Every structure is written in structure tokens, then in C-alpha cells.
PDB file of C-alpha atoms in Angstrom:
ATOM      1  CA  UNK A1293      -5.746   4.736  -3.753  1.00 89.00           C
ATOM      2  CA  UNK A1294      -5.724   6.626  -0.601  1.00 87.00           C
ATOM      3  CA  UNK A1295      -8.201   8.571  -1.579  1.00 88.00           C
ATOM      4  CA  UNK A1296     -10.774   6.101  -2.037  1.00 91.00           C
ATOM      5  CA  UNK A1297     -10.874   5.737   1.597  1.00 93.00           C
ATOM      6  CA  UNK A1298     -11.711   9.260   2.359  1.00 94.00           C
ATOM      7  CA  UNK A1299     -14.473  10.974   1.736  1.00 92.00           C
ATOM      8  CA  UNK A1300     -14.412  13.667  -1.387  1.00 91.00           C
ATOM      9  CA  UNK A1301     -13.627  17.502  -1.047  1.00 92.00           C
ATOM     10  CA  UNK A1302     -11.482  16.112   2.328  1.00 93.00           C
ATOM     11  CA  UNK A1303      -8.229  18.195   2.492  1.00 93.00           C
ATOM     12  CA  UNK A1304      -5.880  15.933   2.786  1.00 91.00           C
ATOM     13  CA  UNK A1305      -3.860  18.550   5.321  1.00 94.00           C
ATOM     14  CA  UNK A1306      -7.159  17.249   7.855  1.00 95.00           C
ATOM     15  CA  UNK A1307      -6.287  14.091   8.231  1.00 94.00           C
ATOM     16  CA  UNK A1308      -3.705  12.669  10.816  1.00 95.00           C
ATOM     17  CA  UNK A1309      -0.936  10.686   9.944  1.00 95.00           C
ATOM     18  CA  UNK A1310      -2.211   7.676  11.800  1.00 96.00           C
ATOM     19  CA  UNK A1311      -5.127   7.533   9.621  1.00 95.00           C
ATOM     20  CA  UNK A1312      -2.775   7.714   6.095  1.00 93.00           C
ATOM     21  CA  UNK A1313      -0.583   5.147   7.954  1.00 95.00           C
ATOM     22  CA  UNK A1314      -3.802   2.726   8.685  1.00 95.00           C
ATOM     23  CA  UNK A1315      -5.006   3.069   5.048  1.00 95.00           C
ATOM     24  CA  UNK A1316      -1.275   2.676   3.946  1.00 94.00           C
ATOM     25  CA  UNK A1317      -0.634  -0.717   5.863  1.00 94.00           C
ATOM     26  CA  UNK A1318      -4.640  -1.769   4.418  1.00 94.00           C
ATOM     27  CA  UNK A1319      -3.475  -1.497   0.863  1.00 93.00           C
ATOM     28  CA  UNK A1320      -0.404  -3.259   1.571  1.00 92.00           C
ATOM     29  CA  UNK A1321      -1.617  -6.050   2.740  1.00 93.00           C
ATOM     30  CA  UNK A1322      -4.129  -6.670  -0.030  1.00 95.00           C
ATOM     31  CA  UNK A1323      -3.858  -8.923  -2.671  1.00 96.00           C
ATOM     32  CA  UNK A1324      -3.172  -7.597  -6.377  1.00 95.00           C
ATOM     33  CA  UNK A1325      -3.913  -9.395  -9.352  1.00 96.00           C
ATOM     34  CA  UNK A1326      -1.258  -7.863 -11.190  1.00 95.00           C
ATOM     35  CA  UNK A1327       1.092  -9.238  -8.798  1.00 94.00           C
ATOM     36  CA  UNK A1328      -0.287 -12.999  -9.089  1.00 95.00           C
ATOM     37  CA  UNK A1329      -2.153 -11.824  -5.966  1.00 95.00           C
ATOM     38  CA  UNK A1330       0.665 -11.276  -3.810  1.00 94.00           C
ATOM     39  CA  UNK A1331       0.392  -8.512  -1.608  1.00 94.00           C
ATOM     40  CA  UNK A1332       2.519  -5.636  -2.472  1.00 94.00           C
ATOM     41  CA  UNK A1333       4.294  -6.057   0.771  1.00 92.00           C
ATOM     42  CA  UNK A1334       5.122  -9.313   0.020  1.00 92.00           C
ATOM     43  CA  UNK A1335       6.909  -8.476  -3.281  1.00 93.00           C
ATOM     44  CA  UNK A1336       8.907  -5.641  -1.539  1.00 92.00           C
ATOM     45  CA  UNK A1337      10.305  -8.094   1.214  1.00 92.00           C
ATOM     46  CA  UNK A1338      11.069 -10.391  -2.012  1.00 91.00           C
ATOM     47  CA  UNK A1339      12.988  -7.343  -3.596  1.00 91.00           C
ATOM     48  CA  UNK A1340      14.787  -6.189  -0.147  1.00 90.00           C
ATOM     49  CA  UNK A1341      16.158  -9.685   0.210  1.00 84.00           C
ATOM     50  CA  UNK A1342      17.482  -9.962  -2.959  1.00 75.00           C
ATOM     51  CA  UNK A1343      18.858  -6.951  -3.579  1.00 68.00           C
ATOM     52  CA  UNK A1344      20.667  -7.615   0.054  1.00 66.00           C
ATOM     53  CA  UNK A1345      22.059 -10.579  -0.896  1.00 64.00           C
ATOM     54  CA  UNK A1346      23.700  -8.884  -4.199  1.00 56.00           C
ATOM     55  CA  UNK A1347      25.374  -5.997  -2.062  1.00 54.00           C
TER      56      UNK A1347
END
């Protein structure tokens, strides 16, 4: 899904780690219908918590 952010033929070894990072935290935070339109960070906080709680 990164990739749809850059354009094609871009070597990934070109772009900074800031820029992955920005894309990264973008798709994130965006709704997914597969997750009942949670965002995926949402679900992993979910899943930290719990699996806290159990240890």
C-alpha cells in the first residue's frame, strides 16, 4: 500500500525514512471496511491492551 503513494519505477532505496514513516502513520489512521471501519491503529491498541491485561 506504500507503494501507491509513490510514483512507479521509484527505488524504494531513494526514499527517506521520514517519507515511509509519513505514508505509514497515513494508512494507519484510515478507516478499513474490513475492520468495521476502524482504523488499523485502533484495533492494534485494542489487541496491546488485551493481550497486557492477560500477561
Amino acid at each position: 500500500m506504500i507503494r501507491r503513494d509513490l510514483p512507479k519505477g521509484l527505488s524504494l532505496d531513494t526514499v527517506s525514512p521520514a517519507r515511509i514513516a509519513t505514508i505509514q502513520a497515513k494508512l494507519n489512521g484510515s478507516p478499513r471496511r474490513l475492520l468495521d471501519y476502524d482504523t488499523p491503529a485502533e484495533r492494534f491498541a485494542i489487541a496491546a491492551g488485551s493481550a497486557q491485561r492477560l500477561a
